[in-house]
Tab-separated table of C-alpha atoms in Angstrom:
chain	number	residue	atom	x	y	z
W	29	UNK	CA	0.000	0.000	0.000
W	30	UNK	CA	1.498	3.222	-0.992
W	31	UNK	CA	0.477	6.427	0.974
W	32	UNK	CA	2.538	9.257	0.779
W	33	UNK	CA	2.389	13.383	1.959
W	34	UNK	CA	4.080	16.361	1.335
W	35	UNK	CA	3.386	20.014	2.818
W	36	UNK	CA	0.041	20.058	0.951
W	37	UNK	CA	-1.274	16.740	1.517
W	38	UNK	CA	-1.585	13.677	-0.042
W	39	UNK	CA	1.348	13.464	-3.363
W	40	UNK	CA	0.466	9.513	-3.976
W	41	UNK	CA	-2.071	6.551	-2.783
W	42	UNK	CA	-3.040	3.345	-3.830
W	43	UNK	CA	-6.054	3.585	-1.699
W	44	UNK	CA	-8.454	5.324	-3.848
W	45	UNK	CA	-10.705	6.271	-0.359
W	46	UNK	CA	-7.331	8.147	0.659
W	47	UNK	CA	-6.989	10.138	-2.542
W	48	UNK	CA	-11.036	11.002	-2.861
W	49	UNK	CA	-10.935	12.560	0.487
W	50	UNK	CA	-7.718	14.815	-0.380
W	51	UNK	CA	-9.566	15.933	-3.046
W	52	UNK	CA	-12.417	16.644	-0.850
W	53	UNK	CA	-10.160	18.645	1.547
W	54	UNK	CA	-8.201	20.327	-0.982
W	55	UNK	CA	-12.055	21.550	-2.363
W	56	UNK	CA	-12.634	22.738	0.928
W	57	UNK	CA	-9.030	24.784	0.910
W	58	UNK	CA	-9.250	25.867	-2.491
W	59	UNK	CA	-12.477	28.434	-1.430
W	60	UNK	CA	-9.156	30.696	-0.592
W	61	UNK	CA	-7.439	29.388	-3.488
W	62	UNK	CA	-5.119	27.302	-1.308
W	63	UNK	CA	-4.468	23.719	-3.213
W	64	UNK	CA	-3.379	22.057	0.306
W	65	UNK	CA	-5.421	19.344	2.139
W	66	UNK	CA	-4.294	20.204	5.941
W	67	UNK	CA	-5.912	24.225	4.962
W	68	UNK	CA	-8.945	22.640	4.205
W	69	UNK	CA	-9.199	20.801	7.462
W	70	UNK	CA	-8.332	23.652	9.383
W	71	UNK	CA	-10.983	25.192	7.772
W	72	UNK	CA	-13.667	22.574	8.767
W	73	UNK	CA	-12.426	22.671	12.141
W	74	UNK	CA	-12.826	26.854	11.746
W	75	UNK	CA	-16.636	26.023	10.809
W	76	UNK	CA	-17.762	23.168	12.972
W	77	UNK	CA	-16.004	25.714	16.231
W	78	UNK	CA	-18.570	28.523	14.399
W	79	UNK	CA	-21.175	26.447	13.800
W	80	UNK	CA	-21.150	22.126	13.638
W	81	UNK	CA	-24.471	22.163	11.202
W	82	UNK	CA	-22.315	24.366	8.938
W	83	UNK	CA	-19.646	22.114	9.114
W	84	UNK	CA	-21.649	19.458	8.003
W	85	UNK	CA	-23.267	21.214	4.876
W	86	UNK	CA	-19.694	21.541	4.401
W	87	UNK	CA	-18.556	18.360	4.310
W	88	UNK	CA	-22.016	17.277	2.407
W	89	UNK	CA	-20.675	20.269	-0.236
W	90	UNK	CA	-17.374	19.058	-0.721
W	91	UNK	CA	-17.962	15.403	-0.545
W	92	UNK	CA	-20.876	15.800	-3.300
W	93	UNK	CA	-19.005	18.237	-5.703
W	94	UNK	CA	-15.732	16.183	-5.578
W	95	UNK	CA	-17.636	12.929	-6.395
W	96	UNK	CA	-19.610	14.599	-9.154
W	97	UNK	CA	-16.927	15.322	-11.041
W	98	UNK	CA	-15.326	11.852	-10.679
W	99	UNK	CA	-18.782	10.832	-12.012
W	100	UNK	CA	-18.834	12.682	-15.022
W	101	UNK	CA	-15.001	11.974	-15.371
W	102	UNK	CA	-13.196	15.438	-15.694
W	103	UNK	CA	-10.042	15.942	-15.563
W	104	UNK	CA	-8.727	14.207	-12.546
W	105	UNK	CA	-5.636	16.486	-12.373
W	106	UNK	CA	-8.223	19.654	-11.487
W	107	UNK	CA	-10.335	17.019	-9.597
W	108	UNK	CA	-7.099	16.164	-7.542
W	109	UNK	CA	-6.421	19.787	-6.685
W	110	UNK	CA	-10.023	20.435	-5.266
W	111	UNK	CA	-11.008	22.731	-8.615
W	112	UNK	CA	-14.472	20.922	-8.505
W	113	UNK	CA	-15.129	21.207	-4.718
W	114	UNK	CA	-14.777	24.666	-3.610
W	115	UNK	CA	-18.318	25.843	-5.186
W	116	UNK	CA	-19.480	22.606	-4.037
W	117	UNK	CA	-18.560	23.883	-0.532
W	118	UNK	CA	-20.030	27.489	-0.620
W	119	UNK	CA	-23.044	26.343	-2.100
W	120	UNK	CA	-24.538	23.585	0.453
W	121	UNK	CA	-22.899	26.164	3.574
W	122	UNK	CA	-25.019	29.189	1.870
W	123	UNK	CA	-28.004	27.339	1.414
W	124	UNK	CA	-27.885	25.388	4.941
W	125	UNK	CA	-28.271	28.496	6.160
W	126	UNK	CA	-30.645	30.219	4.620
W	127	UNK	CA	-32.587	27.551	4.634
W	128	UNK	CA	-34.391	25.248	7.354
W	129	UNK	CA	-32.917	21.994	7.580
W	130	UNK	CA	-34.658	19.200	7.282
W	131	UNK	CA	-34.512	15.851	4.629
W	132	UNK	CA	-35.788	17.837	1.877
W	133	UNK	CA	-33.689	20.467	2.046
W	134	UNK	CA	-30.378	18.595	2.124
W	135	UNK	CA	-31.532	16.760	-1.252
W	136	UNK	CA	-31.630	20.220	-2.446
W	137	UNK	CA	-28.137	20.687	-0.779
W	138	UNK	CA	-27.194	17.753	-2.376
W	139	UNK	CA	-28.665	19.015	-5.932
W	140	UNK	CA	-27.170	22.222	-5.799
W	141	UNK	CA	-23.571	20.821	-4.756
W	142	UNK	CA	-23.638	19.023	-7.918
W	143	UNK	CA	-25.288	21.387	-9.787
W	144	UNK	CA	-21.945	23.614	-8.738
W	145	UNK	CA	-19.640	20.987	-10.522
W	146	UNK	CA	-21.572	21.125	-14.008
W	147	UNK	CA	-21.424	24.926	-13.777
W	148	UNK	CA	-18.079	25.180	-12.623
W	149	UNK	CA	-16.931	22.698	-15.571
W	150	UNK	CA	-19.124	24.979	-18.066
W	151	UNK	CA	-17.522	28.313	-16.910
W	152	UNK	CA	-13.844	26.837	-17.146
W	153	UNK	CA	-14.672	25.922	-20.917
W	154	UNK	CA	-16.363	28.887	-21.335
W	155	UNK	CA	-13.617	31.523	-20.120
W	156	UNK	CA	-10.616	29.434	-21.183
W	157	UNK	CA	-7.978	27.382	-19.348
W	158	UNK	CA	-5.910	30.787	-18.078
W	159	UNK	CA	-8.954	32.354	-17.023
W	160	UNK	CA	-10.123	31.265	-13.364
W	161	UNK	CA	-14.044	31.242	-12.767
W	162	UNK	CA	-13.519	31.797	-8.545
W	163	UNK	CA	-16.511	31.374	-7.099
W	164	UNK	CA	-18.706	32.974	-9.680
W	165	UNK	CA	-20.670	29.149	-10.116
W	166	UNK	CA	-21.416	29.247	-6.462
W	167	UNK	CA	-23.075	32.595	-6.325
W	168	UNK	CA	-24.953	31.632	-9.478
W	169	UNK	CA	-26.564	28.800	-7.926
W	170	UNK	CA	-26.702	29.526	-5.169
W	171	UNK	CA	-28.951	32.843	-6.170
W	172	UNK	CA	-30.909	30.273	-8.582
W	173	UNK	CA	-31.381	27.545	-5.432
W	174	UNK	CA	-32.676	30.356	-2.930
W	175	UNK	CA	-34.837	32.521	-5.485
W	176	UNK	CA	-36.286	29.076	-5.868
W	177	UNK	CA	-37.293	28.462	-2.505
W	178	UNK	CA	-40.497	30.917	-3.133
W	179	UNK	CA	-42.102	28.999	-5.348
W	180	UNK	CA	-41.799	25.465	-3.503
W	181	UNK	CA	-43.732	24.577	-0.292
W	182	UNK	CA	-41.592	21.948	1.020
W	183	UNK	CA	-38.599	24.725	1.728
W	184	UNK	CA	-38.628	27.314	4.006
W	185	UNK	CA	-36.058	30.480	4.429
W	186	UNK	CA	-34.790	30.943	7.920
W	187	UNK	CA	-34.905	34.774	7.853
W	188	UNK	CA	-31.764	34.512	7.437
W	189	UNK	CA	-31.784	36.543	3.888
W	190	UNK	CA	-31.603	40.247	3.317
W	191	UNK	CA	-35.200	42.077	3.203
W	192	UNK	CA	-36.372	42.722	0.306
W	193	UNK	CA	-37.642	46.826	-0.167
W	194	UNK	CA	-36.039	49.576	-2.220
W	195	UNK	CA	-33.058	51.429	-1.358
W	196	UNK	CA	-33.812	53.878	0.553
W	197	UNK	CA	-30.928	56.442	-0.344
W	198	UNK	CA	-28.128	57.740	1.973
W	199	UNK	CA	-27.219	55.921	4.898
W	200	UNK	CA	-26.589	57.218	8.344
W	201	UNK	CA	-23.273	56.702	10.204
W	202	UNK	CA	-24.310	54.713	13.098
W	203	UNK	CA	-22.685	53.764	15.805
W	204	UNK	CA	-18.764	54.607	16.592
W	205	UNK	CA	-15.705	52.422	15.484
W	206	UNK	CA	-13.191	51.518	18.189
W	207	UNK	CA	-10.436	48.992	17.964
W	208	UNK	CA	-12.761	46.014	18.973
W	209	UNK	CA	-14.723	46.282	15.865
W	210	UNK	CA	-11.592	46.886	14.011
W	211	UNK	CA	-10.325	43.871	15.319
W	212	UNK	CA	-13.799	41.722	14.735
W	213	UNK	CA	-14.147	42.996	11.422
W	214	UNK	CA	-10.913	41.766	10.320
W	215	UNK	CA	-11.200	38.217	12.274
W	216	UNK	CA	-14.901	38.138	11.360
W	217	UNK	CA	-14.314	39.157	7.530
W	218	UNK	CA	-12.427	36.457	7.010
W	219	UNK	CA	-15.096	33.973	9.051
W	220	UNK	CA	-17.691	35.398	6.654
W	221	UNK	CA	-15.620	34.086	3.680
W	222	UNK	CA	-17.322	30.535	4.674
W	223	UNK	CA	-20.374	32.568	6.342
W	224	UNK	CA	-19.574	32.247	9.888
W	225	UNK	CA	-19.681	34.791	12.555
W	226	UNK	CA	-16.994	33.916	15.179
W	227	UNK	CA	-13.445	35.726	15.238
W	228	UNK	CA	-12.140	32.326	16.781
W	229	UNK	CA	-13.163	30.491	13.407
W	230	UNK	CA	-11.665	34.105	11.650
W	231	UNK	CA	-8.202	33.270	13.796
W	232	UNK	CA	-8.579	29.211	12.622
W	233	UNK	CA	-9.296	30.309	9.020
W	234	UNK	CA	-6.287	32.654	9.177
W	235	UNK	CA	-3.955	30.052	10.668
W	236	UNK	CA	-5.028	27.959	7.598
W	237	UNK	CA	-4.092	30.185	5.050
W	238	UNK	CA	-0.458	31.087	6.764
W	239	UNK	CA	0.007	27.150	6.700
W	240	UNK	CA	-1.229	27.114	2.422
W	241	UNK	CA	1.233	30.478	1.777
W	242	UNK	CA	2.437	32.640	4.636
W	243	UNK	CA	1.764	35.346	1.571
W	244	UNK	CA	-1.735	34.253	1.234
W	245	UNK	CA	-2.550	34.895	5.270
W	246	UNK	CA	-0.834	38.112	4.871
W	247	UNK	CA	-2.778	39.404	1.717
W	248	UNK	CA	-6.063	38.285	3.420
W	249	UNK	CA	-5.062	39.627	6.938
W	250	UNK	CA	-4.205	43.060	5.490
W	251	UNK	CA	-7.168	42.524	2.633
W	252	UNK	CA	-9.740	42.615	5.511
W	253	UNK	CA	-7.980	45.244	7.328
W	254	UNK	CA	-8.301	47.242	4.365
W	255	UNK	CA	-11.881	46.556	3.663
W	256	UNK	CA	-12.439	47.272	7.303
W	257	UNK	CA	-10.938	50.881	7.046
W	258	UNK	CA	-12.799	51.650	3.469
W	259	UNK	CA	-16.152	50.888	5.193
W	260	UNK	CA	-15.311	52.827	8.017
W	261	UNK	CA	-14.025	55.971	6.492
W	262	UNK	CA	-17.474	56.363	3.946
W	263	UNK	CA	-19.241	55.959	7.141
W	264	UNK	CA	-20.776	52.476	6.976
W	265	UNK	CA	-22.583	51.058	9.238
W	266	UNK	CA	-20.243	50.065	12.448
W	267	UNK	CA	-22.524	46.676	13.285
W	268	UNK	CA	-21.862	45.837	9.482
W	269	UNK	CA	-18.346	46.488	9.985
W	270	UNK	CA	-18.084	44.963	13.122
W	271	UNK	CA	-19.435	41.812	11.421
W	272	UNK	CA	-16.822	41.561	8.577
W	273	UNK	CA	-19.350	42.499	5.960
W	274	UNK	CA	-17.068	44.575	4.350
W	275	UNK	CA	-13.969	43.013	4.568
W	276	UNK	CA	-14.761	38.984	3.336
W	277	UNK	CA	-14.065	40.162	-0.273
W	278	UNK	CA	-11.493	42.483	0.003
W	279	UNK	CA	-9.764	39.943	1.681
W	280	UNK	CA	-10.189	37.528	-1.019
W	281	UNK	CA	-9.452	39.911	-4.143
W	282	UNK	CA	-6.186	40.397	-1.875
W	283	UNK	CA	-4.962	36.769	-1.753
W	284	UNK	CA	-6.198	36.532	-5.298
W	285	UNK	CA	-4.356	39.008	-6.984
W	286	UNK	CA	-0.969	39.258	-4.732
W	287	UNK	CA	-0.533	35.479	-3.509
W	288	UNK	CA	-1.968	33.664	-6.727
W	289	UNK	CA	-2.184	34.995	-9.956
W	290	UNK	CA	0.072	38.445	-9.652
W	291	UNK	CA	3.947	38.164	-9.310
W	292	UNK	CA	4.348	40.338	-6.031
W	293	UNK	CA	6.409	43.328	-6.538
W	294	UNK	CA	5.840	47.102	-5.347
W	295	UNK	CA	3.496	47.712	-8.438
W	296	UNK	CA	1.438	44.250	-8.282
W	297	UNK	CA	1.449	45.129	-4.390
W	298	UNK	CA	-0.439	48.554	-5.143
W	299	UNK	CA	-2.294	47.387	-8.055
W	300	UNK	CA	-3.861	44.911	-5.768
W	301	UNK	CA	-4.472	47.141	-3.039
W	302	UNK	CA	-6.677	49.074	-5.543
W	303	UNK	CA	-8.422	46.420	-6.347
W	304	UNK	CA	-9.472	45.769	-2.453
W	305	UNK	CA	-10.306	49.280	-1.769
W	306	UNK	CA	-12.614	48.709	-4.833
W	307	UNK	CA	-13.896	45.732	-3.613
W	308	UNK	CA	-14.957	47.331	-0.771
W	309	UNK	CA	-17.112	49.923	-2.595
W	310	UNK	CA	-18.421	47.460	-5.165
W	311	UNK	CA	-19.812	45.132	-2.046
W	312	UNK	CA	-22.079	48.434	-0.894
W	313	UNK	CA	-23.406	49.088	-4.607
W	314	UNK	CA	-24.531	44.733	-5.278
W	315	UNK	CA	-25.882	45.053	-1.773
W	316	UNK	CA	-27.409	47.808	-2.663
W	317	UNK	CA	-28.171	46.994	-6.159
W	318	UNK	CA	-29.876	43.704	-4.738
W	319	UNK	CA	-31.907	44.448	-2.095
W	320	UNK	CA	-35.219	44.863	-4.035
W	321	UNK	CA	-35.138	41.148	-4.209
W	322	UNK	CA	-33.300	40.094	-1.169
W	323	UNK	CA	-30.128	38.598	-2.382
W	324	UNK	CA	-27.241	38.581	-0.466
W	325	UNK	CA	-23.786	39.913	-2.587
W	326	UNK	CA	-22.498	36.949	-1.786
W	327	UNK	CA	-18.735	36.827	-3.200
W	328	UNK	CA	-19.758	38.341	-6.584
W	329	UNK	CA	-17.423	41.772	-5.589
W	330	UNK	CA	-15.092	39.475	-4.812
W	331	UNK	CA	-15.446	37.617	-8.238
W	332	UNK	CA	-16.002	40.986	-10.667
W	333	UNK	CA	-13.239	42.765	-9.510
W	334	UNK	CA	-10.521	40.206	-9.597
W	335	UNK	CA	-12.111	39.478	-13.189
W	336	UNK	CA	-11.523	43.040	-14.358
W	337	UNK	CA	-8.549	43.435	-12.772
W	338	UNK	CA	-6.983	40.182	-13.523
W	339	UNK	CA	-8.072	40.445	-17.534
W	340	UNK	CA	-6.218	44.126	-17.703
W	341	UNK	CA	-3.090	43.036	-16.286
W	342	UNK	CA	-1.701	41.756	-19.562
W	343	UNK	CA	-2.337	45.116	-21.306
W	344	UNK	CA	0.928	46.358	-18.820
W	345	UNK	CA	4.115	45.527	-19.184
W	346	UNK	CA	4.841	46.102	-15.595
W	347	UNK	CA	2.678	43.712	-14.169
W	348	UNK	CA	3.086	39.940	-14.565
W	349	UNK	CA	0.660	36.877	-14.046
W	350	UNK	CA	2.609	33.816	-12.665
């Protein structure tokens, strides 16, 4: 029996049980873009300390994607990595919470998961093979799966989603930002990346990325932080702050573009903290921009920012992609 490990997990296995649940891990790890096994169970010990039912859509998520696209026999490099299992894992943790669990709902969990896997494979053909999707197929079904809910019985919302009325123009500053909620929003920012609201899961989900890339914790520490300081100066909300609403995307747009795709000098550095500060301001407008139906943003400033800042890099010749 052959069973071996390096710094990201599992390398080689003759136990195919072994290498399926890598891939399931990795999945789980690669929602921060981190292709490394031990992240990804640092990450579902970060959920189950925030909440053990998330932990479990997680693990229902990642287990379902991963084996979907085993099923429909894509490429088992991507498959390996945990390309197929990261939507997988937003999707059934998004819709265990917003909706109320009980047998139907995870064979809608269970749906969806897969559902992520087709999309994810359709989006990767779609955009071409140096052009990453990030978690644009989990917000799509996810939106799709919840919208849904209104029209069938047998599901029920947990009140969990936004309200649904028009904007109702400018927003008040209310309350006042002290280091506590500078502190929470950063920790809790990067909590909200899997939707949990608990700076000890934030602190576990940090630890994870240093032990994926020591750049990666850094970009999403100082990502959040950022995101943190942009909601606070344009005078948003502090409970929103406080909560890491602002700072879950920033801090992903920063590991994104200075950890993965961007080769980190000064100008990639400041390029991508444009990007965050953007971020930032792009998560208030498809808040905004979606509350007449009651969507959550979801990652989607996240998504269309690294998009449009990812696809101009190649028109400089001073920044590089890896």
């Amino acid at each position: 029996m052959t069973i071996r490990f390096d710094r990201t997990g599992l390398t080689e296995s003759s136990v195919p049980a072994l290498e399926f649940a890598d891939a399931a891990l990795r999945g789980v790890g690669q929602v921060t873009l981190q292709n490394n096994s031990f992240t990804g169970l640092l990450f579902l010990v970060g959920i189950y300390v925030g909440s053990p039912s998330s932990c479990l859509a997680a693990l229902v998520g990642a287990l379902t994607s991963t084996a979907t696209a085993y099923l429909l026999g894509l490429d088992r490099a991507l498959v390996r990595a945990g390309l197929y299992g990261f939507n997988g894992t937003l999707v059934a943790i998004a819709l265990a919470f917003f909706l109320r669990p009980d047998p139907v709902m995870w064979l809608y969990v269970v749906s969806a998961a897969a559902t992520s896997t087709v999309a994810t494979a359709g989006l990767a053909n779609l955009l071409g093979r140096n052009r990453p999707g990030l978690t644009a197929p989990f917000i799509l079904v996810t939106w799709v799966f919840v919208i849904a809910v209104d029209r069938f019985g047998a599901l029920h919302a947990t009140g969990m989603l936004p309200t649904a009325e028009l904007p109702k123009g400018a927003t008040e500053v209310v309350g006042i930002v002290s280091a506590s909620t500078v502190s929470e929003g950063v920790l809790k920012g990067i909590a909200e990346i899997f939707l949990q609201d608990d700076t000890v899961t934030g602190a576990i989900f940090l630890a994870g990325l240093l032990v994926g890339s020591r750049v990666a914790g850094v970009a999403a520490a100082l990502g959040a932080l950022v995101g943190v300081l942009v909601g606070w100066g344009l005078g948003a909300p502090e409970p929103a702050i406080r909560l890491g609403l602002f700072s879950f995307n920033p801090a992903l747009t920063a590991v994104a573009l200075a950890s993965v795709f961007l080769v980190l000098d000064v100008r990639s550095a400041l390029y991508s903290l444009l990007a965050v500060v953007v971020t930032a301001v792009l998560f208030s407008s498809v808040s905004a921009a979606l509350r007449p139906i009651g969507m959550p943003a979801l990652t989607a400033p996240f998504v269309l920012v690294t998009w449009a800042f990812l696809f101009a890099a190649p028109a400089s010749r001073r920044l590089s992609l890896r």
